[in-house]
PDB file of C-alpha atoms in Angstrom:
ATOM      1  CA  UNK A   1      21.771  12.835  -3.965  1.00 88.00           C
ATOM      2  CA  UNK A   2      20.432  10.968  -0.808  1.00 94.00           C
ATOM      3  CA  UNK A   3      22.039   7.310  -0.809  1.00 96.00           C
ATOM      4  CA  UNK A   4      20.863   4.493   1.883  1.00 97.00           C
ATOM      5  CA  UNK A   5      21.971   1.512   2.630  1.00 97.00           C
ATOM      6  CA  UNK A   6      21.128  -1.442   4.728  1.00 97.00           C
ATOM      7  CA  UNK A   7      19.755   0.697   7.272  1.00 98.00           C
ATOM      8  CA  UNK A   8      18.868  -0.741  10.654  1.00 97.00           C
ATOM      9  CA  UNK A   9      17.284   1.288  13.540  1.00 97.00           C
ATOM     10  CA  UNK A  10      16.454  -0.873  16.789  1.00 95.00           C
ATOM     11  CA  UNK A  11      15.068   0.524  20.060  1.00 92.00           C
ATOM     12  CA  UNK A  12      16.698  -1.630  22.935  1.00 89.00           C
ATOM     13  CA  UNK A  13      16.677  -5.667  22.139  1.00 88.00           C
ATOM     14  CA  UNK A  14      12.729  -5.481  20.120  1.00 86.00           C
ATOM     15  CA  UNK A  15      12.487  -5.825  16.481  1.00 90.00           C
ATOM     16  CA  UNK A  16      13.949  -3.642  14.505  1.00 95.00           C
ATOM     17  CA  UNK A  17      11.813  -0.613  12.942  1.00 96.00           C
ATOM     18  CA  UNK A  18      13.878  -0.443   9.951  1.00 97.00           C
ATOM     19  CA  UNK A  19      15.452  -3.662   8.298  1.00 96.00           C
ATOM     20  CA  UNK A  20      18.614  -3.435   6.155  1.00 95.00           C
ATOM     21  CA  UNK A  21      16.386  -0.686   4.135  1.00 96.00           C
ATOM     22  CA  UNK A  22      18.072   0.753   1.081  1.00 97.00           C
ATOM     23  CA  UNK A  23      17.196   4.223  -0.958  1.00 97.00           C
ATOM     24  CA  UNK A  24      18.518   6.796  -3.296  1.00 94.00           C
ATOM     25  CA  UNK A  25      16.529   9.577  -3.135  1.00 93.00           C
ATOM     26  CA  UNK A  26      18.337  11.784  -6.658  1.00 88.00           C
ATOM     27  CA  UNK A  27      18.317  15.777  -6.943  1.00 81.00           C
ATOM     28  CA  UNK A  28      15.305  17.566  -8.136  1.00 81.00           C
ATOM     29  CA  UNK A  29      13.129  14.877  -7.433  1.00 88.00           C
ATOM     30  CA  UNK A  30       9.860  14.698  -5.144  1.00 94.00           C
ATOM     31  CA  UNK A  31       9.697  11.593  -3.054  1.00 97.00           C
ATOM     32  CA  UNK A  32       6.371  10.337  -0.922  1.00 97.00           C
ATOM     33  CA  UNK A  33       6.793   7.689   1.505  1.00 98.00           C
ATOM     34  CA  UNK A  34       3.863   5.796   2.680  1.00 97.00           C
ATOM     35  CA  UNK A  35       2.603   2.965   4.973  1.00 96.00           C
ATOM     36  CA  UNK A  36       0.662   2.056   7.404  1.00 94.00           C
ATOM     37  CA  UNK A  37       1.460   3.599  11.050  1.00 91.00           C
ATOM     38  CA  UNK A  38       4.394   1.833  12.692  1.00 90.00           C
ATOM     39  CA  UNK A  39       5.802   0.909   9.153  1.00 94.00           C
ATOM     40  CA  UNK A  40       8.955   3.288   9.884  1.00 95.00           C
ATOM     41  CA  UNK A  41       8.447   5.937   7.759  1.00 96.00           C
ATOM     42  CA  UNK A  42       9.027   8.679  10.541  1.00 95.00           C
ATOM     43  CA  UNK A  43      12.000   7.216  11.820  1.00 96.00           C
ATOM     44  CA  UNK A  44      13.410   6.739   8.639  1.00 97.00           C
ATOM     45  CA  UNK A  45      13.544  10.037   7.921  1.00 96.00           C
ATOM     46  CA  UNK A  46      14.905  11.352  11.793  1.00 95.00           C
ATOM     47  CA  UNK A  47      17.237   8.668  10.913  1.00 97.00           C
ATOM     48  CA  UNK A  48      18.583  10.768   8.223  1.00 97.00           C
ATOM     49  CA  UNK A  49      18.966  13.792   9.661  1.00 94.00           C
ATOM     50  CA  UNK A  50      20.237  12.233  12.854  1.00 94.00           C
ATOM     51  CA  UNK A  51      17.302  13.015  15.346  1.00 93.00           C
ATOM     52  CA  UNK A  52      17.389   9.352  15.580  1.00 94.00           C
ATOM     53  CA  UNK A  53      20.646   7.584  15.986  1.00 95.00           C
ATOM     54  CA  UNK A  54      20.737   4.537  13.419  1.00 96.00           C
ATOM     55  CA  UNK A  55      21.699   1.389  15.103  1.00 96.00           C
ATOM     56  CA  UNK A  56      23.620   0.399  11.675  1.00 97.00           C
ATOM     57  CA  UNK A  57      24.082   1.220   7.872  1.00 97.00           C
ATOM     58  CA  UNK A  58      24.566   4.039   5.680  1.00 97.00           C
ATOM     59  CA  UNK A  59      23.019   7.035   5.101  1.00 97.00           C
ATOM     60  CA  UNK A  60      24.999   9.325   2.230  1.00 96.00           C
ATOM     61  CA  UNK A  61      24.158  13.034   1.666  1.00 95.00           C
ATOM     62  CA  UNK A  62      26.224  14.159  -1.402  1.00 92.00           C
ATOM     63  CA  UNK A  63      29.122  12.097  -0.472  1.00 88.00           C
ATOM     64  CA  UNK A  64      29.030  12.963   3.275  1.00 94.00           C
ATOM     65  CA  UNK A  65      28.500  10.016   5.575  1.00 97.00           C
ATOM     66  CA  UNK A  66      26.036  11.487   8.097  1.00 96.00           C
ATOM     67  CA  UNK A  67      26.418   8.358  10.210  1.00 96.00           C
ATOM     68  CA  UNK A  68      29.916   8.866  11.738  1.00 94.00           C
ATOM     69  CA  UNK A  69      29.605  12.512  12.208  1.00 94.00           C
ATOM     70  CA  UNK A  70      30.101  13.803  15.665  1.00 93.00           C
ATOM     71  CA  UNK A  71      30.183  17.154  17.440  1.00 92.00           C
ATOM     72  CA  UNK A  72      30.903  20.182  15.009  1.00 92.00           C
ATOM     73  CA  UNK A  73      30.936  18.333  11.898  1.00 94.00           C
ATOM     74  CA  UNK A  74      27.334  16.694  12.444  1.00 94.00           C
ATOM     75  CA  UNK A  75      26.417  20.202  13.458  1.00 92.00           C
ATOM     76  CA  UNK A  76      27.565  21.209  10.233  1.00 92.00           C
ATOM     77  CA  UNK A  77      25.946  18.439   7.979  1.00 94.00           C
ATOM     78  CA  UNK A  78      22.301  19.146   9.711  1.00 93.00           C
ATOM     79  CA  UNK A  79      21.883  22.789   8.870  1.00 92.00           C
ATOM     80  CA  UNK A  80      21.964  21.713   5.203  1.00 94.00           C
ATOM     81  CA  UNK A  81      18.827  19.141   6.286  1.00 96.00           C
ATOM     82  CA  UNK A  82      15.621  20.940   5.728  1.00 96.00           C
ATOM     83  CA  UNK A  83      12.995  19.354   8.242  1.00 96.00           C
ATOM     84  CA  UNK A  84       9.323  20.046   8.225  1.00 96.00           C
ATOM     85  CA  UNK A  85       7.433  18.959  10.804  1.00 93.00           C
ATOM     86  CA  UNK A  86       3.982  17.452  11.253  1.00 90.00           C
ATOM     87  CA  UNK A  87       3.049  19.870  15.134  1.00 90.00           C
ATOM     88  CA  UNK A  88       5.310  23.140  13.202  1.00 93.00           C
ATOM     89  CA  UNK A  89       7.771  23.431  15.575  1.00 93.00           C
ATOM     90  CA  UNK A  90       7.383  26.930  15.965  1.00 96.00           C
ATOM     91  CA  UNK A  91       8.090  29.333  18.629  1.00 95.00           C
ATOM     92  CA  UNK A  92       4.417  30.683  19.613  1.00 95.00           C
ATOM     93  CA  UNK A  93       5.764  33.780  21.479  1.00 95.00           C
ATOM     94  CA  UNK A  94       8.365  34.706  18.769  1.00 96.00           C
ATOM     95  CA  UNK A  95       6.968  36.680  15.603  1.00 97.00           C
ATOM     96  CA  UNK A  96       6.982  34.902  11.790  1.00 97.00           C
ATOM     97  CA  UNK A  97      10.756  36.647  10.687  1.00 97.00           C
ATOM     98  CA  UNK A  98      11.895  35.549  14.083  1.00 96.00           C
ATOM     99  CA  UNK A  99      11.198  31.954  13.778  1.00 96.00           C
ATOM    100  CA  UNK A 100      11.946  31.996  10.240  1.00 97.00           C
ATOM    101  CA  UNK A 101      15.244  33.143  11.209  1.00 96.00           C
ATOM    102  CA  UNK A 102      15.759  30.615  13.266  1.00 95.00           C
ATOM    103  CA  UNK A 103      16.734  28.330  10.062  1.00 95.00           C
ATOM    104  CA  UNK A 104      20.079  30.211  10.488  1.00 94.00           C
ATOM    105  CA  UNK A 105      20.965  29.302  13.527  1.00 91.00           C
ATOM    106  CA  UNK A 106      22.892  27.189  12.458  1.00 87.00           C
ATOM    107  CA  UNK A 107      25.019  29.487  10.829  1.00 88.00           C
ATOM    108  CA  UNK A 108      25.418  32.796  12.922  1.00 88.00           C
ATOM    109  CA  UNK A 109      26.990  33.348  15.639  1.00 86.00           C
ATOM    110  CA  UNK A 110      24.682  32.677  18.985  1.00 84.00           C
ATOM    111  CA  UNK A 111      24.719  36.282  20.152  1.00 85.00           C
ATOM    112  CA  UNK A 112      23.352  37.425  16.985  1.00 86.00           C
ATOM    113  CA  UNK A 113      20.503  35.258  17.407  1.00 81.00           C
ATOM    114  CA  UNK A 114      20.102  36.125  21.006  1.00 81.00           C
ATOM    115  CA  UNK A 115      20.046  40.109  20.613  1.00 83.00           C
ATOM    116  CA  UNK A 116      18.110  39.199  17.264  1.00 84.00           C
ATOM    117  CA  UNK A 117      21.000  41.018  15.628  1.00 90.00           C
ATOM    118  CA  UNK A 118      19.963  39.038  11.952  1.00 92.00           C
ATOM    119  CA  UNK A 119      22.446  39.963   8.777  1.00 94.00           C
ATOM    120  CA  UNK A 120      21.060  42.467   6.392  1.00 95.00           C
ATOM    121  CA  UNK A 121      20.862  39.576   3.793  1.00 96.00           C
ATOM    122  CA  UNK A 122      19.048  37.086   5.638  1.00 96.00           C
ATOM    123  CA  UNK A 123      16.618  39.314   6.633  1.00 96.00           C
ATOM    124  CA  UNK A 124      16.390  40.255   2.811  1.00 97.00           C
ATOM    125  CA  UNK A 125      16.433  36.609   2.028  1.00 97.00           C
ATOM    126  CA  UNK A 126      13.477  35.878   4.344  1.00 97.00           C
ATOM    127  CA  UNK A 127      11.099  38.388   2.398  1.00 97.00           C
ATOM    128  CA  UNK A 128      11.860  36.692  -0.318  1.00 97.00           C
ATOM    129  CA  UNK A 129      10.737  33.253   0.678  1.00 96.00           C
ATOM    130  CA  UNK A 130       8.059  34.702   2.801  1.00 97.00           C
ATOM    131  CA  UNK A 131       7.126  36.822  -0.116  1.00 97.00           C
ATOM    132  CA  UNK A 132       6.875  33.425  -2.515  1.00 95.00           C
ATOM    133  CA  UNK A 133       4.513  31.563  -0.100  1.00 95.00           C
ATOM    134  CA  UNK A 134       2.185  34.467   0.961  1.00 95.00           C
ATOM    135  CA  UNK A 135       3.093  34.709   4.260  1.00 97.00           C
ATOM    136  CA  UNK A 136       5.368  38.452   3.985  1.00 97.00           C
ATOM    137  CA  UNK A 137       2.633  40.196   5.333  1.00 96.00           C
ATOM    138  CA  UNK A 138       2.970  38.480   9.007  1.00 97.00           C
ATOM    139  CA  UNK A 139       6.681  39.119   9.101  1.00 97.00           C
ATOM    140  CA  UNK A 140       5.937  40.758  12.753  1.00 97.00           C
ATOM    141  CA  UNK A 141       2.658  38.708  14.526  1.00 97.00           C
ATOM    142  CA  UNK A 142       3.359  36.470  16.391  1.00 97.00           C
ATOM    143  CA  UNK A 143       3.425  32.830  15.175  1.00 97.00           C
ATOM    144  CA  UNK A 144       0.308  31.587  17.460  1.00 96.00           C
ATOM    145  CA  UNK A 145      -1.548  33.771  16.003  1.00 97.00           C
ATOM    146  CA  UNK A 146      -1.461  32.145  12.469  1.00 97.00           C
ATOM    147  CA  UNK A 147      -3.736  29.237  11.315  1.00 96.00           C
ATOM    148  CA  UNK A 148      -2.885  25.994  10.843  1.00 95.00           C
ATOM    149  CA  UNK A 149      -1.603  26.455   6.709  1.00 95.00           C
ATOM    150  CA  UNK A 150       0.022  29.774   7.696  1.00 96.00           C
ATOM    151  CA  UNK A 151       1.929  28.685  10.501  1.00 96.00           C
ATOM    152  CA  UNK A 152       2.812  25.368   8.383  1.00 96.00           C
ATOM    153  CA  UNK A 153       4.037  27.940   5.646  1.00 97.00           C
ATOM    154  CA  UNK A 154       6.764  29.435   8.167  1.00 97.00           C
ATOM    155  CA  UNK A 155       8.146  25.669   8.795  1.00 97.00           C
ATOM    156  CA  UNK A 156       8.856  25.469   5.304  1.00 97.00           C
ATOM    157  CA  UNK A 157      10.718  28.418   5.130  1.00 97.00           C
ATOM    158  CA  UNK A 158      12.197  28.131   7.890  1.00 97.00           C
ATOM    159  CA  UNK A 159      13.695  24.779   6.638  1.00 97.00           C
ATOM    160  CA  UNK A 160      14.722  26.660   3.073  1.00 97.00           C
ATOM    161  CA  UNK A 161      16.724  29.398   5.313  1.00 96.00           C
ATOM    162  CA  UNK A 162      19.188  26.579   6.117  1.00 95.00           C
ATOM    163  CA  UNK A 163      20.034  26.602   2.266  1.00 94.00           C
ATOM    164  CA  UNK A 164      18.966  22.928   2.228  1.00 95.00           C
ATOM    165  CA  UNK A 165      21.039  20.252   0.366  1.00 95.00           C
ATOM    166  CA  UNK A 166      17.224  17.914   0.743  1.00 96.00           C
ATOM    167  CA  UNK A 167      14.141  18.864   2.207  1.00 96.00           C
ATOM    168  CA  UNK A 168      12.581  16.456   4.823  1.00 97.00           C
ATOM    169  CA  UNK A 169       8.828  16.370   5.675  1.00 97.00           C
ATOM    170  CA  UNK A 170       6.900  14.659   8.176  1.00 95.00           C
ATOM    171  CA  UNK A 171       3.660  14.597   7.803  1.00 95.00           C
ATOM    172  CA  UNK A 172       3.423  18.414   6.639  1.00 95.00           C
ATOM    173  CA  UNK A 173      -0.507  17.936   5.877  1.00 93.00           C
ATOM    174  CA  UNK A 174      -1.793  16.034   8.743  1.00 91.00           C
ATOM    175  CA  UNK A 175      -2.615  18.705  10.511  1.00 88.00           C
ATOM    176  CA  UNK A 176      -3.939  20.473   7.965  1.00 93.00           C
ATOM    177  CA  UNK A 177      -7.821  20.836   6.557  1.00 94.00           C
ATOM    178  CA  UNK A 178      -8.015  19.143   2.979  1.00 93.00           C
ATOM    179  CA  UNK A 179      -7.811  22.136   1.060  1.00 95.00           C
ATOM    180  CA  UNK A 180      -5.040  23.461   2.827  1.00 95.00           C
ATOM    181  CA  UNK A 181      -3.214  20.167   2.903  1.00 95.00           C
ATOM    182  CA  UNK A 182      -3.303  20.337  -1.050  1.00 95.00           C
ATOM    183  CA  UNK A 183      -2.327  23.903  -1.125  1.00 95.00           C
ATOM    184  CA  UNK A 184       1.041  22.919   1.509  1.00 95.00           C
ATOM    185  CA  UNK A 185       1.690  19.664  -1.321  1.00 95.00           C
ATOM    186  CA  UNK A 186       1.595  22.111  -4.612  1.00 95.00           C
ATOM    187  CA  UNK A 187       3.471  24.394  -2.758  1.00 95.00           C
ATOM    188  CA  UNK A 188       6.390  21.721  -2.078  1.00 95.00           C
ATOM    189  CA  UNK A 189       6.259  20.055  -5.425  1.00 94.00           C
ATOM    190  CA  UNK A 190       6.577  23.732  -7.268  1.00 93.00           C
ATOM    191  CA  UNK A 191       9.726  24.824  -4.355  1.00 93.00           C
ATOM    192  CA  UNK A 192      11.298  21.685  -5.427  1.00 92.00           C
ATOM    193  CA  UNK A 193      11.223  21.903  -9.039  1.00 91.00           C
ATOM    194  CA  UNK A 194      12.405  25.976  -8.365  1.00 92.00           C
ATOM    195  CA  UNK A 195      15.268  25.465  -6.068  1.00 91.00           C
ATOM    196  CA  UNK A 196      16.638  22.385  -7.624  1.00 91.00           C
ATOM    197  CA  UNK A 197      15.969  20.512  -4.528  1.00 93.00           C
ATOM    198  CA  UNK A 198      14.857  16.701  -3.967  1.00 94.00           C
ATOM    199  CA  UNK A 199      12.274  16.517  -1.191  1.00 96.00           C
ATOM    200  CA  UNK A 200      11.243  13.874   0.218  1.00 97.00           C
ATOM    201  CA  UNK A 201       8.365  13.719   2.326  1.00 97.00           C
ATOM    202  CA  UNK A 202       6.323  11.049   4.790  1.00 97.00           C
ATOM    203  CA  UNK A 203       2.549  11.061   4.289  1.00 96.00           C
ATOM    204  CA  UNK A 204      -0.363   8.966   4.801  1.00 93.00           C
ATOM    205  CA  UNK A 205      -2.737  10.568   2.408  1.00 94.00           C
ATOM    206  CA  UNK A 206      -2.485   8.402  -1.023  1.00 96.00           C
ATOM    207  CA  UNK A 207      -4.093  10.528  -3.583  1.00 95.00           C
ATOM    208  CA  UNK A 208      -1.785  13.278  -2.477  1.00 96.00           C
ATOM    209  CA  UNK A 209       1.569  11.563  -2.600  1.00 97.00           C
ATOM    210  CA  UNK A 210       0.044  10.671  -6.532  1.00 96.00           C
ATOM    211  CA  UNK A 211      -0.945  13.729  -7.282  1.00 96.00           C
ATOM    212  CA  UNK A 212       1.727  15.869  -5.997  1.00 96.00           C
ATOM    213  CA  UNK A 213       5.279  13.213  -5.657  1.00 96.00           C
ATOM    214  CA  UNK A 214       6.915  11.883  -8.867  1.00 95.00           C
ATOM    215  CA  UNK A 215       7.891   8.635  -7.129  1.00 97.00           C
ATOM    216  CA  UNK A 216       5.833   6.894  -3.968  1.00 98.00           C
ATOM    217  CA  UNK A 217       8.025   4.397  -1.678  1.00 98.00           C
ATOM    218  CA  UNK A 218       6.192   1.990   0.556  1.00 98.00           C
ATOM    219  CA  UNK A 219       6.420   0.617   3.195  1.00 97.00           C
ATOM    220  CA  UNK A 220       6.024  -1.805   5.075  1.00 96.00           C
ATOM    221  CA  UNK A 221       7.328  -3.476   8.843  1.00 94.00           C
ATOM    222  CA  UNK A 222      10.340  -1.630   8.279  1.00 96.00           C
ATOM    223  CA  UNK A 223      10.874  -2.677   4.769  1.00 96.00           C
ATOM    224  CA  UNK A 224      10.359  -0.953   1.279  1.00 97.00           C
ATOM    225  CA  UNK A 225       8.032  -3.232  -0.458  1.00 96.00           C
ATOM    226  CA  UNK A 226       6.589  -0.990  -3.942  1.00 97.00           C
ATOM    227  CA  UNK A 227       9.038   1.427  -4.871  1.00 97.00           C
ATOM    228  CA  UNK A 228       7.666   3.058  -8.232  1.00 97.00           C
ATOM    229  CA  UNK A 229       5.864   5.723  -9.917  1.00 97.00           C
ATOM    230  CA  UNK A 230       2.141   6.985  -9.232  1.00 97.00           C
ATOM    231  CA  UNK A 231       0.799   5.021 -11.933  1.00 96.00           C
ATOM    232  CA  UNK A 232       2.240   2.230 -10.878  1.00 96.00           C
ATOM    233  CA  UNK A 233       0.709   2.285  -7.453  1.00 97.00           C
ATOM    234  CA  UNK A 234      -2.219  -0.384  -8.174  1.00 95.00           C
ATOM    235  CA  UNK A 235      -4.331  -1.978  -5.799  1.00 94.00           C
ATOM    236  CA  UNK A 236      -2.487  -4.968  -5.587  1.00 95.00           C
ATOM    237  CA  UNK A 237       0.321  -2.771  -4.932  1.00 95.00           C
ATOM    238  CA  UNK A 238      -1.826  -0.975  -2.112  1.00 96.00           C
ATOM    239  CA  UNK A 239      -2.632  -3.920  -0.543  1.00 95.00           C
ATOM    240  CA  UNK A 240       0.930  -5.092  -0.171  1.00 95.00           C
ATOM    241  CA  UNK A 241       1.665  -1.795   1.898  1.00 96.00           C
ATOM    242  CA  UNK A 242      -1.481  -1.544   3.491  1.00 94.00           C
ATOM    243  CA  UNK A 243      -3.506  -5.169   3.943  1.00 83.00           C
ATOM    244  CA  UNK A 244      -0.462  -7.249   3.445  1.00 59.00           C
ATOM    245  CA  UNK A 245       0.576 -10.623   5.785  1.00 48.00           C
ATOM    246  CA  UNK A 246       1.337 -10.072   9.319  1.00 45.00           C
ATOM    247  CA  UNK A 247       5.142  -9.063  10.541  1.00 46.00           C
ATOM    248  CA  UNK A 248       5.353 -12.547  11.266  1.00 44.00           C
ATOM    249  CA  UNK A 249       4.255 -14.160   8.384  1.00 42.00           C
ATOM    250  CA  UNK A 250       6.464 -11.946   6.564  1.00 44.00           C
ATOM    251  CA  UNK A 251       9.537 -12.754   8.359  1.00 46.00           C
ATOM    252  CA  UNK A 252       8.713 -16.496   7.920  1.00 42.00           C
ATOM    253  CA  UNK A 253       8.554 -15.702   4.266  1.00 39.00           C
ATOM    254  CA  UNK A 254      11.825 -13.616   4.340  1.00 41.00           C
ATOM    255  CA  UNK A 255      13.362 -16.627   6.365  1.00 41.00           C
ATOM    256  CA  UNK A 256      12.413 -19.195   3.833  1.00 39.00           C
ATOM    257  CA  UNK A 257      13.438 -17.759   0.637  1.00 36.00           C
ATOM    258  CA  UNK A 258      16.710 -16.758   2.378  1.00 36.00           C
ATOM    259  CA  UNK A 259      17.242 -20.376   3.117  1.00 42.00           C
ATOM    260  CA  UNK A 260      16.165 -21.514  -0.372  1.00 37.00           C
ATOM    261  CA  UNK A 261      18.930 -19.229  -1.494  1.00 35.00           C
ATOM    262  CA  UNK A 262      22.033 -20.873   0.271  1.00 38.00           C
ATOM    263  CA  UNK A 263      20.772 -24.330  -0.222  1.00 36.00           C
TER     264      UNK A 263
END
């Protein structure tokens, strides 16, 4: 269980880019957030996983408050944060098992990794997860010599060699053609529902996050405006997220019916 609240994330004295936002994000459960660019949905989720230091608020990961965590214990609490990223992240030079195994480093001592001395099980472990998403066959070429789906297939298990407690993912498809994209989304919606393992993921394609997320958040200037499921997501509710009032309209608005509440 992912618990948020009143999260605040403010580069030097601007506005913030998230304000006071609050989320649970439960187990098993496939989460799309969406919004116009600049809404915060990318920092949002570095703020979880601390790539991003949150200027204030909570952010609970079953129980553990990832916001005060320094040094070995934050080190600790991000191995069991899956991240996917949007540009891979991959080590071009390094071969498929090698930056799969890098999802352990996090566990292993650092002269295993640097003699690539990898335990007998995580190897075994790897073919396994390679093996699910089609990609055992490349175990040994070298990762820029993949395509765009295959090489997006490593991140992701990469990120499930941590032994995730949530899986994060920014922008997995956006890189991706569109029948590739859908292939990556099926692929995380069927991993969640096998590993018992809420996901939740950033992602500007709509009919995506409906067809593949059980729940869509929006947002909007920082703020979660529709928080419901597929169905729900309307055109009215579509153009709150997307064609909505400016930032400063909708700060006047916030400002009034904050001062209608203490008169």
């Amino acid at each position: 269980m992912l618990r948020i609240n009143r999260l605040v994330k403010r580069y030097g004295n601007g506005e913030p880019v998230l304000k006071n936002l609050d989320l649970e994000v439960p187990g098993e459960s496939v989460v799309s957030i969406i919004g116009a660019s600049g809404a915060g949905k990318s920092t949002l989720l570095r703020c979880i996983n601390r790539l991003v230091e949150p200027t204030s608020g909570s952010i609970l990961l079953n129980e553990t408050e990832l916001t005060t965590l320094r040094k070995e214990p934050l080190r600790r609490a991000r191995r069991r944060i899956g991240m996917i990223f949007q540009g891979f992240n991959l080590v071009d030079r390094l071969t498929v098992m090698e930056n799969v195994q890098c999802g352990r480093l996090g566990y292993i001592p650092y002269w295993r990794a640097a003699l690539r001395r990898y335990p007998a099980e995580d190897i075994e472990r790897a073919f396994q997860l390679m093996e699910r998403v089609g990609i055992a066959h490349y175990a040994n070429k070298r990762a820029d010599e993949l395509s765009g789906g295959e090489r997006q297939r490593v991140g992701v298990v990469r990120a499930l060699m941590q032994d995730p407690d949530i899986l994060l993912a920014d922008e997995p498809t956006a890189s991706l053609d569109p029948v590739t994209s859908r292939q990556i989304m099926e692929l995380l919606q069927k991993l969640a529902d096998e590993l018992h393992l809420p996901v939740l993921i950033n992602i500007h394609n709509v009919g995506e996050a409906k067809e593949f997320t059980q729940r869509i958040v929006g947002m909007r200037f920082g703020r979660i405006i529709f928080d419901g499921v597929p169905d729900d997501l309307d055109q009215e509710a579509m153009d709150a997220v997307y064609s909505g009032t400016s930032e400063d309209e909708e700060e006047s608005a916030h400002r009034s019916s904050t001062d209608k509440v203490a008169t």
